[in-house]
XYZ file of C-alpha atoms in Angstrom:
609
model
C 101.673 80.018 107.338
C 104.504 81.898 108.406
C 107.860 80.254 108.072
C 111.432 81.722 108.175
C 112.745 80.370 105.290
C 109.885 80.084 103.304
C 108.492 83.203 104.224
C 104.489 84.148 104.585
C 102.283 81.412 102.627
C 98.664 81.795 101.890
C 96.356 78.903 102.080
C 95.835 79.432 98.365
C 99.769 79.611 97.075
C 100.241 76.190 99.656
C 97.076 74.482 97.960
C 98.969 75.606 93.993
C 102.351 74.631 94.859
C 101.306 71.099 96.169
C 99.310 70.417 92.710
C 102.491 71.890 91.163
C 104.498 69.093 93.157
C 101.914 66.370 92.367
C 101.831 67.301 88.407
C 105.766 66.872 88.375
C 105.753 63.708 90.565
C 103.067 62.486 88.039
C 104.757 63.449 84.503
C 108.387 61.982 86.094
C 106.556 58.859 87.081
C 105.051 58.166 84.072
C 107.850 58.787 81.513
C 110.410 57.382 83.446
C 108.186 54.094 83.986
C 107.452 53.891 80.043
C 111.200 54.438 79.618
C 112.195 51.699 82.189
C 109.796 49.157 80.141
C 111.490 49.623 76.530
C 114.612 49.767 78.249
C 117.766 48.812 75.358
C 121.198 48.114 75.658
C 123.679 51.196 74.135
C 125.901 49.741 72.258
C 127.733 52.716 72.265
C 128.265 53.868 75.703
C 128.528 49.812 76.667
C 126.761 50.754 79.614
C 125.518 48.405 82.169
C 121.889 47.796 83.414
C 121.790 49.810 86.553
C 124.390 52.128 84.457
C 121.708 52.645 81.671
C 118.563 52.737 84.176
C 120.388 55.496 86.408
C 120.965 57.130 82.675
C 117.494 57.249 81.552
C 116.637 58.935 84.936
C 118.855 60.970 85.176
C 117.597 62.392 81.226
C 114.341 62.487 82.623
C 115.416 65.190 85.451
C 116.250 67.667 82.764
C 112.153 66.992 81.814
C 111.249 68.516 84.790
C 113.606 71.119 84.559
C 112.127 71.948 81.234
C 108.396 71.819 82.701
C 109.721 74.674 84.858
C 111.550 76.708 82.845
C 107.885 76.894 80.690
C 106.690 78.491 84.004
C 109.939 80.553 84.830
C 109.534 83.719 82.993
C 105.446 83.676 83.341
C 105.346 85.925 86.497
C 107.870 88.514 85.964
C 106.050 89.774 83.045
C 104.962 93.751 83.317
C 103.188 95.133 80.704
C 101.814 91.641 79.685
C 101.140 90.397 82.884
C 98.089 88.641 84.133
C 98.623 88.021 87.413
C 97.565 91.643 88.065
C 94.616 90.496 86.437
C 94.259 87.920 88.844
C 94.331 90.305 92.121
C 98.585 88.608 92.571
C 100.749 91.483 93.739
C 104.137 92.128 91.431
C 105.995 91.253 94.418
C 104.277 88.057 94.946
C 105.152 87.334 90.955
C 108.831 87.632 91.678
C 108.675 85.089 94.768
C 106.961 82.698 92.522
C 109.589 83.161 89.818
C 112.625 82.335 92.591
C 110.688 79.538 93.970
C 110.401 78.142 90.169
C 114.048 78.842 89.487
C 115.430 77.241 92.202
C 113.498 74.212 91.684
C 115.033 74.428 87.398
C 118.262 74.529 88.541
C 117.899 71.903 91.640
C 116.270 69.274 88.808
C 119.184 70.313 85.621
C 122.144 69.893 88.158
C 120.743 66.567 89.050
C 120.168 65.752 85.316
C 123.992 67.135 84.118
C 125.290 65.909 87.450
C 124.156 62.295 86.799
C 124.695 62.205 83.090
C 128.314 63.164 84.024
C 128.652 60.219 86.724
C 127.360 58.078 83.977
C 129.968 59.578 81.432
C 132.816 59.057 83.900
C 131.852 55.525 85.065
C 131.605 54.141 81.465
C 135.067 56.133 80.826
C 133.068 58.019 78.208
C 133.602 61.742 79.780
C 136.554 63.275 77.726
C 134.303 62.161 74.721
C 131.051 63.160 75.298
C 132.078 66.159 77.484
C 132.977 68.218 74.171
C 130.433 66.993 71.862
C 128.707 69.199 69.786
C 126.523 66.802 67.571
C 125.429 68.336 63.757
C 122.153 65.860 64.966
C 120.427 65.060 68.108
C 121.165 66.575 71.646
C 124.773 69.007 71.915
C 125.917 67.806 75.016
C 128.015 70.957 74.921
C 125.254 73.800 74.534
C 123.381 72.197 77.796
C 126.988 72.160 79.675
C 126.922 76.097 78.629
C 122.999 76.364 79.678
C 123.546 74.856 82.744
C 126.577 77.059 83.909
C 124.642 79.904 82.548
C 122.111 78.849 85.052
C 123.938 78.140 87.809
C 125.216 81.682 87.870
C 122.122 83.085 87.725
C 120.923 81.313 90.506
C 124.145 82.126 92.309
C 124.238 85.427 92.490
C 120.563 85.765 92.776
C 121.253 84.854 96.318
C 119.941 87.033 99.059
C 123.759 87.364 100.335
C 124.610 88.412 96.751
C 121.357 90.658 95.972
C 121.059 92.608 98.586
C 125.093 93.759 99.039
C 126.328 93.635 95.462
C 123.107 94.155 93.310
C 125.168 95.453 90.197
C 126.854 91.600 89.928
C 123.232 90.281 90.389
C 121.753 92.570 88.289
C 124.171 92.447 85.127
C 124.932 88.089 85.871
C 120.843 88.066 85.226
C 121.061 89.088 81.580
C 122.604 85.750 80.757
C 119.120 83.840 80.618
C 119.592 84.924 76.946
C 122.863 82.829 76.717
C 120.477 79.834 78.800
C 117.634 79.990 76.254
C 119.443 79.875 73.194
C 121.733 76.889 74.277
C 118.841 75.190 76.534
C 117.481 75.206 72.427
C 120.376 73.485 70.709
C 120.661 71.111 73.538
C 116.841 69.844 73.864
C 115.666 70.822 69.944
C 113.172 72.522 68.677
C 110.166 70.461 69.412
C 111.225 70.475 73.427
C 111.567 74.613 72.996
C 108.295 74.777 71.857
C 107.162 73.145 75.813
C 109.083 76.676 76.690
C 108.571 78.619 74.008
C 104.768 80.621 75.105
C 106.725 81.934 78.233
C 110.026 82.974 76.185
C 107.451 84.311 73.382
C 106.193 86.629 75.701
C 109.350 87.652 77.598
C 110.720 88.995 74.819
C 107.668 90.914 73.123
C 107.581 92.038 76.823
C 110.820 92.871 77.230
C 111.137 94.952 73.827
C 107.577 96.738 74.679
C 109.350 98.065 77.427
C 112.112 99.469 76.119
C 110.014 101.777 73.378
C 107.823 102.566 75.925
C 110.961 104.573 78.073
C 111.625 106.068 74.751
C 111.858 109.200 74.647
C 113.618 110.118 77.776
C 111.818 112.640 79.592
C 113.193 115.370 82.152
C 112.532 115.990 85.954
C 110.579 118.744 86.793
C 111.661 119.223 90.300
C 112.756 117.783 93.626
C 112.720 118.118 97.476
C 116.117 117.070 99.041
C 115.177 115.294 102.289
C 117.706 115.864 105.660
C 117.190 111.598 105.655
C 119.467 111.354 103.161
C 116.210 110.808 100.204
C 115.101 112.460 97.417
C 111.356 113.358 95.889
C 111.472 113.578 92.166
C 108.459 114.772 90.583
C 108.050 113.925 87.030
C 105.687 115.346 83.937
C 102.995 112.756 83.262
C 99.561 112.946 81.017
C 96.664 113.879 82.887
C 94.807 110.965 81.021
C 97.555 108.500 82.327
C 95.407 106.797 85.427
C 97.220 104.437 87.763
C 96.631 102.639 91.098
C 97.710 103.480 94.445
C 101.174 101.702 95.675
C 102.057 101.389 91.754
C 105.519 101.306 91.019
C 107.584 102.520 87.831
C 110.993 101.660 87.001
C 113.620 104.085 86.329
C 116.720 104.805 84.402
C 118.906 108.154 84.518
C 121.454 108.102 82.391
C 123.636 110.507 83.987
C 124.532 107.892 86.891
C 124.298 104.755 84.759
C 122.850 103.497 81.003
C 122.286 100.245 81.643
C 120.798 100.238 85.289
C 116.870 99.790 86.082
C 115.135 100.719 89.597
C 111.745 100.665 91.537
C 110.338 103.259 93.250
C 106.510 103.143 94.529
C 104.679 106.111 93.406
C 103.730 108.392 96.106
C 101.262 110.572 94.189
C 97.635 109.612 93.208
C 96.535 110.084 89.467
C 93.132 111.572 90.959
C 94.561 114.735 92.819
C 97.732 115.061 90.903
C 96.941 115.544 87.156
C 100.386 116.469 85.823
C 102.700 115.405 87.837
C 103.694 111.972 89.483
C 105.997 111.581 92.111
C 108.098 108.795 93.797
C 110.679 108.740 97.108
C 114.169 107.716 96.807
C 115.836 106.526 100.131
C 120.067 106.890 98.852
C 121.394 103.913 100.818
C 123.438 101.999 97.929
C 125.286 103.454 95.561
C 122.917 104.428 92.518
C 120.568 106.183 94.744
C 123.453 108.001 96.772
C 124.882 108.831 93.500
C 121.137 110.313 92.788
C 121.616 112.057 95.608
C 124.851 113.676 95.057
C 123.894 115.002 91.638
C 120.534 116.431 93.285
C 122.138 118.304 96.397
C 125.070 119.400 93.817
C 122.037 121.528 91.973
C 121.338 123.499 95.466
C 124.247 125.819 94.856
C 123.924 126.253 91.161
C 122.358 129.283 89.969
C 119.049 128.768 87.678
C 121.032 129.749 85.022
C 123.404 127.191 84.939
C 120.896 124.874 86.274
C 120.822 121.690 83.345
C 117.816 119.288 82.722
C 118.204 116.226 84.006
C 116.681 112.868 81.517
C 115.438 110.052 82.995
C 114.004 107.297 81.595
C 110.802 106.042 83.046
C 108.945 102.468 82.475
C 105.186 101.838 83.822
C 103.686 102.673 86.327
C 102.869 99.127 86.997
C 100.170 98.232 89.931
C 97.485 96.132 91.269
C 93.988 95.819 89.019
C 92.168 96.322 91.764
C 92.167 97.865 95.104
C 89.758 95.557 96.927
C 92.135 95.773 100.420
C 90.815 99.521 100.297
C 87.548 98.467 101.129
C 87.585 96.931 104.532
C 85.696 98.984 107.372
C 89.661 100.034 108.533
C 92.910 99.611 108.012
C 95.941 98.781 110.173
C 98.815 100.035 107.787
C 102.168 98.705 109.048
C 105.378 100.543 107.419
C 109.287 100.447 108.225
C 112.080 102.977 106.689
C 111.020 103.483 103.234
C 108.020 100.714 103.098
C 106.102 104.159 104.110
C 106.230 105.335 100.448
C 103.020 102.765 98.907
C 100.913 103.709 102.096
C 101.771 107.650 100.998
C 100.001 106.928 97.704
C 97.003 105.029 99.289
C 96.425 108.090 101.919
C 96.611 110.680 98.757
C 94.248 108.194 96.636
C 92.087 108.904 100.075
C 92.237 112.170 100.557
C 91.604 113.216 96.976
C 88.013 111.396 96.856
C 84.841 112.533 97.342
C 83.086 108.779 97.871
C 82.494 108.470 101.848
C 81.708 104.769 101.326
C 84.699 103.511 98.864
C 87.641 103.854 101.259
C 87.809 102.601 105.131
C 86.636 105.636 107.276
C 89.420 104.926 110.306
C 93.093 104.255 109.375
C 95.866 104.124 111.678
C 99.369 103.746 110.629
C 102.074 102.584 112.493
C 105.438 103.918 111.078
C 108.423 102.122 112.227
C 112.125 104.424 111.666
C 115.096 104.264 112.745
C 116.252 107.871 113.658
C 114.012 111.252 114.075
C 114.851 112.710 110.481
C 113.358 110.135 108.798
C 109.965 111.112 109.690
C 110.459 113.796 107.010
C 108.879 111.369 104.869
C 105.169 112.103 105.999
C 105.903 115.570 104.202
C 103.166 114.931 101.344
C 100.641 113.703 104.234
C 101.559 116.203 106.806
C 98.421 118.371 106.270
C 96.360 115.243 106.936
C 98.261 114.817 109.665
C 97.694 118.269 110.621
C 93.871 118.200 110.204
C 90.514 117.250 111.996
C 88.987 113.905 111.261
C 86.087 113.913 108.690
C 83.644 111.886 108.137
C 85.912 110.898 105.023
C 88.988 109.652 106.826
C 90.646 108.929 110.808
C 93.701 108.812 110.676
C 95.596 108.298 113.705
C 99.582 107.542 113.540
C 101.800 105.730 115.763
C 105.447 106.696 115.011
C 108.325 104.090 116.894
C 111.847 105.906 116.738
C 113.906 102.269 117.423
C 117.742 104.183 117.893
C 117.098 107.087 119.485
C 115.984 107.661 123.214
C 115.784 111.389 123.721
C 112.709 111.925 126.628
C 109.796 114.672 125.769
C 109.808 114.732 122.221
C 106.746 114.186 120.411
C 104.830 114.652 117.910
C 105.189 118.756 117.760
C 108.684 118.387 117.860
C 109.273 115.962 114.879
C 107.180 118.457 112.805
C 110.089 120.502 113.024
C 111.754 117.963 110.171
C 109.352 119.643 107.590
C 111.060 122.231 107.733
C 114.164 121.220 106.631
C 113.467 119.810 103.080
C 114.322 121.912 100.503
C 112.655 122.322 97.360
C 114.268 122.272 94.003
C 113.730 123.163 90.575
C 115.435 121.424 87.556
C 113.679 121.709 84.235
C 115.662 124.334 82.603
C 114.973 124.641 78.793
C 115.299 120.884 78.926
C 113.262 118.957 75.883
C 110.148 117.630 77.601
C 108.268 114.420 76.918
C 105.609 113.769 79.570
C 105.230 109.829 81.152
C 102.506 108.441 79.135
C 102.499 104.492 80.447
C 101.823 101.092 79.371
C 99.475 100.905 76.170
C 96.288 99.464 76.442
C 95.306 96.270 77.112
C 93.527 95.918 74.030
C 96.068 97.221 71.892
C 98.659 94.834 73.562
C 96.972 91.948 72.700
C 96.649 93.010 69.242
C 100.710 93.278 69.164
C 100.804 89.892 70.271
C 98.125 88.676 68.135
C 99.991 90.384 65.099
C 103.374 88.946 66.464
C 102.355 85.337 66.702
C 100.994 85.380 63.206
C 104.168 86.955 62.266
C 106.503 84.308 63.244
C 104.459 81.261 62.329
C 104.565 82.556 58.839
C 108.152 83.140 58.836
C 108.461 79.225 60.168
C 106.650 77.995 57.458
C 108.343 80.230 54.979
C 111.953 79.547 55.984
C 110.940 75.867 56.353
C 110.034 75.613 52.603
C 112.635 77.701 51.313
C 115.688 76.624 53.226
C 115.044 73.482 54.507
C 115.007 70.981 51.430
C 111.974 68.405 51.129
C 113.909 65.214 51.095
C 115.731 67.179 54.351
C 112.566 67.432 56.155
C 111.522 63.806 55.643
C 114.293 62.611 56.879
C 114.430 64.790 59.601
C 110.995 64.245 60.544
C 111.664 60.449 61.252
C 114.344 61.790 63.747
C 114.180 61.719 67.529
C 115.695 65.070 67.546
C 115.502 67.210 65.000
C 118.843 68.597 63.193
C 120.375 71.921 65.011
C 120.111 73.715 61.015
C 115.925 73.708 62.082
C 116.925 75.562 65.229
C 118.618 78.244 63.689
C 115.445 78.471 61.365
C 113.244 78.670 64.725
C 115.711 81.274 65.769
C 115.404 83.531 62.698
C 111.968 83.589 62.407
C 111.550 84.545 66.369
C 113.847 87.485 65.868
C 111.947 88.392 62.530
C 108.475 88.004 64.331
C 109.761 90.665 67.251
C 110.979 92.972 65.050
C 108.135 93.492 62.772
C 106.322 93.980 66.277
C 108.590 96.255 67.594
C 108.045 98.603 64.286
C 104.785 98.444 65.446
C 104.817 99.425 68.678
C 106.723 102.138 67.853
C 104.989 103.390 65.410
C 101.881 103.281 67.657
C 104.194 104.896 70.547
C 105.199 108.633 68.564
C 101.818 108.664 67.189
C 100.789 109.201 71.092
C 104.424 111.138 71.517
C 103.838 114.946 72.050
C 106.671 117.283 71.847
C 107.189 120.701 73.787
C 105.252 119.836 77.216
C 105.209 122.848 79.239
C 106.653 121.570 82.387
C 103.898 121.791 85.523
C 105.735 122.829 88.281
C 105.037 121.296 91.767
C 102.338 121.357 93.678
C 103.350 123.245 96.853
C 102.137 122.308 100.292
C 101.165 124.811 102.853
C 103.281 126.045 105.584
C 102.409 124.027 108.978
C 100.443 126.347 110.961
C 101.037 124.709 114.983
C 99.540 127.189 117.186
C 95.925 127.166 116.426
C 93.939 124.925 119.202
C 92.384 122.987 116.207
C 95.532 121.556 115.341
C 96.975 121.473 118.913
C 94.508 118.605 119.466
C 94.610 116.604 116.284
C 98.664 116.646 117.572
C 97.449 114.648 120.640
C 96.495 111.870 119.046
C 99.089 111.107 117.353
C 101.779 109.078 119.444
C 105.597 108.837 119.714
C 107.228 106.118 121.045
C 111.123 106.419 121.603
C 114.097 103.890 121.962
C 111.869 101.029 121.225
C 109.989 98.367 118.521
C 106.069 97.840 118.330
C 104.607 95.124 120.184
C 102.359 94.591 117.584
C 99.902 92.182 119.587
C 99.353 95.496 121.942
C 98.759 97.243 118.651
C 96.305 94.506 117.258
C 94.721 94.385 120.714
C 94.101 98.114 121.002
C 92.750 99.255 117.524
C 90.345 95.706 117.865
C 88.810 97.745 121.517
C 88.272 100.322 118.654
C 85.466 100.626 117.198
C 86.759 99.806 113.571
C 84.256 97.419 111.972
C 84.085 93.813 111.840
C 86.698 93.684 108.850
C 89.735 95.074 109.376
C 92.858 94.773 106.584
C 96.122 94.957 107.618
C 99.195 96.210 105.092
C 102.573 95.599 105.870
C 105.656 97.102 104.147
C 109.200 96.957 105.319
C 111.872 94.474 105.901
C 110.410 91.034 106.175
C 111.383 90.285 109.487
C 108.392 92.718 110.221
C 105.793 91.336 107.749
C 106.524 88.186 109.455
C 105.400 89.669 113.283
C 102.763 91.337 111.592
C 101.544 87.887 109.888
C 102.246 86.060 112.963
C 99.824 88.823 115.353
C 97.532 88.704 112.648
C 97.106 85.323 112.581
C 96.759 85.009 116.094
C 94.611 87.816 116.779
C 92.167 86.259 114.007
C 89.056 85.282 115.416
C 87.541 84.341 111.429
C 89.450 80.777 111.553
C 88.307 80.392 115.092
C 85.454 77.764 115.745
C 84.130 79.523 118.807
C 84.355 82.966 117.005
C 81.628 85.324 117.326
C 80.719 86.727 113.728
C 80.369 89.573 115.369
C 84.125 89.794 116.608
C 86.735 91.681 113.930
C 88.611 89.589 111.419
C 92.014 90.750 110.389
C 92.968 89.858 106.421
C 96.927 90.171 105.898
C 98.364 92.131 102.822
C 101.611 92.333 101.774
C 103.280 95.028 99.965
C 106.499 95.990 98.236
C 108.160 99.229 98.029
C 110.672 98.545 94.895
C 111.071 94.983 93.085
């Protein structure tokens, strides 16, 4: 289904998210039905009937906010993921994680909306309002937790994301500040309904961080005429990764706190030392990239400096099952080409003739000539005759600019323009190593989980008096001092795991990495009749978009194969016409289909995160 608000829906995500909807219509209606049953008068609020019903509804909102908020941080796990697992891109993961969010926050501002009607009706509000309970629910720590989440959601926005990404980015961090209170508000024993996604967060989270330590340095660069930038970094040539994986990135030179995600352009198969990624410099961390790379150009290599970057990942798929298909239709716009780069170098750099489509054809979408500069890394395949290995054909649309008679032989000329740049100058190199293993993950989180239940039960004996806990026990809620225990032992449990990790981390740490320059690519050679007629293939369209039904159409006349993939990467006003032809051009859902006719399977990709 392909919907403008709602995006591109598979019949699988419609099928999950209406049992999702059914479980939460079930669990409201049955706790709110048992409530309404053993319904009894307050005697302090002196509410009235419908007062206390709409009350006791209104509580049982903030149950389904909790139900997902136990889902909310599931899918934008990384190193602990296992939706990757599952075949579920990471870009698919974060859509599930805004579609959860918005539905927490839509069910807690009903829940602290109502309870607040209630307050006011019953002239109860300036009381209540500033409550902070030594027993039971703090009315004021899920006042904080729900602000906290409100601005999260808020400048989560698209409106807010996309043009000021530094408020979105920084306002994020606060789902510490809506965890901890969310905790004194519900108690302990609703946390632990949360706590398996916050457990893993945060082991996640802290994983993370020792695996970008140490920094290491860039090797070298190419300085596009688009306004981009190739950095190619060190990396262990036993670190193996995925085509269209991405890493995240932090230099510290343009900011210390600031993450990014590139898609890796390289392939771990031809490219044993290095790995590479494309930076388009449209906002202002990546122009600010871009300044302090084209300021190196008129240094001398003398008083050339190393540059550190931080590096996280690479993160990617499991599997690469949508490599498979008798062909591919690969669909890219501005810098969507960059995860397509890294499937055509995974291609080229095999020597299997039956494990990768034998006919591609990729149609790249840009606004102005220059950009085309991006095919650099693929411009000898390009340049080249087909094999028995690989067709590649490439339709190139140039939307702004008009100009009559220039083709394919003309845009070569952008090659020729980037400029090549070294930067590691006596600059302490670590290489990129990755993620650990899954095996020794688990055993962190194996180790961690033991960790903290034995600081529960040891803080629980030790602090908590015995006639304290009986009492407490025959509580409703239990008493805030037991979240503060909860609290304790969850920070001691993360460190002890940490200290692990990075103990595990320098023992794999190898200093003094002689940096591997990179690889050069041949000078285009255009005037042999070899290459004249590869050239003609190729088409340029000018001063126009892709009618992709044409496209669809023309490459199903081909003879590609009754199963064709298609992969689409750009802005998603494209994936959308590229879902929508695919869908229609789809004979597999058709009842008077031929088997023998093509089917088209959509796949979705993500150039940063």
């Amino acid at each position: 289904m392909v919907n403008n608000l709602l995006g591109i829906l598979s019949s699988t995500e419609i099928l999950v998210v209406f049992l999702f909807m059914i479980f939460l219509g079930w669990t409201y209606y049955s706790r709110i039905s048992n409530d309404l049953k053993k319904l009894m008068p307050d005697k302090s609020l002196k509410l009235n009937l419908w007062q206390l019903k709409y009350l006791r509804i209104a509580t049982r909102f903030g149950l389904l906010a909790e139900a997902c908020l136990a889902l909310l941080l599931l899918p934008i796990l990384r190193g602990l993921s296992v939706f990757r697992i599952l075949g579920i891109q990471f870009e698919a993961s974060v859509k599930y994680h805004t579609w959860v969010g918005t539905a927490m926050i839509f069910f807690a501002t009903i829940h602290g909306a109502s309870t607040y009607l209630v307050w006011g009706v019953s002239h109860h509000i300036q009381h209540e309002i500033w409550k902070w309970q030594k027993k039971g629910r703090i009315y004021l720590a899920g006042e904080i937790a729900l602000i906290a989440g409100l601005v999260i959601w808020v400048t989560s926005l698209p409106q807010i994301r996309r043009r000021k990404f530094e408020i979105f980015y920084y306002t994020h961090h606060l789902y510490s500040v809506l965890l901890v209170f969310f905790l004194f508000h519900a108690g302990d024993r609703h946390f632990y309904t949360v706590f398996s996604g916050v457990f893993l967060f945060s082991l996640d989270k802290l994983l993370r961080i020792v695996q970008s330590s140490p920094k290491t340095c860039i090797v070298s660069a190419r300085i596009f005429p688009s306004k981009a930038v190739e950095l190619i970094l060190p990396k262990d040539s036993r670190m193996k990764y995925m085509p269209t994986s991405v890493i995240f990135l932090k230099i510290p030179a343009i900011s210390h706190l600031q993450w990014h995600s590139f898609s890796i352009i390289s392939s771990s198969r031809a490219d044993q030392h290095i790995i590479s990624v494309i930076i388009k410099c449209e906002g202002w961390w990546t122009s600010s990239l871009y300044d302090l790379m084209h300021a190196q150009l008129d240094k001398d290599a003398d008083k050339m400096k190393g540059i550190p970057v931080a590096i996280e990942g690479p993160y990617g798929p499991a599997s690469l099952d949508f490599l498979k298909y008798d062909s591919l239709l690969m669909v890219a716009g501005g810098s969507g080409i960059t995860p397509f780069l890294s499937i055509l170098a995974e291609i080229d750099s095999t020597t299997s003739k039956t494990r990768f489509p034998s006919r591609i054809q990729l149609v790249y979408v840009i606004k102005k000539a220059q950009d085309f500069c991006l095919l650099h890394s693929i411009s000898h395949m390009l340049l080249s005759k087909s094999t028995e290995k690989c067709h590649l054909k490439l339709k190139l649309f140039v939307t702004q600019e008009t100009q009559a008679g220039v083709g394919i032989r003309e845009l070569l000329n952008e090659f020729f323009k980037v400029k090549s740049l070294q930067l590691n100058t006596g600059c302490p190199s670590y290489v990129v190593y990755g993620p650990e293993s899954s095996s020794w993950m688990a055993t962190i989180v194996g180790f961690c989980s033991i960790f903290f239940l034995s600081f529960l039960i040891l803080f629980n004996h030790t602090i908590i008096p015995s006639e304290k806990r009986s009492r407490l026990s025959k509580e409703k809620t239990p008493s805030w001092v037991v979240d503060l225990v909860l609290i304790a032992a969850f920070v001691l449990a993360l460190a002890c795991s940490t200290l692990m990790a990075i103990i595990l981390r320098w023992r794999r740490v190898k200093k003094g990495i002689t940096p591997t320059p990179q690889k050069e690519i041949k000078p285009l050679d255009l005037s042999s009749a070899e290459t004249t007629n590869v050239l003609d293939e190729h088409e340029v369209h000018n001063g126009g978009r892709p009618n992709f039904k044409d496209i669809f159409d023309k490459f199903k006349s081909e003879n590609c194969g009754p199963n064709i993939g298609v992969l689409v990467c750009g802005p998603e006003s494209m994936k959308e016409s590229v879902a929508s032809a695919c869908q229609w051009e789809s004979e597999c859902f058709k009842l008077c289909a031929k088997r023998t006719e093509p089917c088209f399977t959509f796949h979705s990709l993500n150039f940063t995160l």
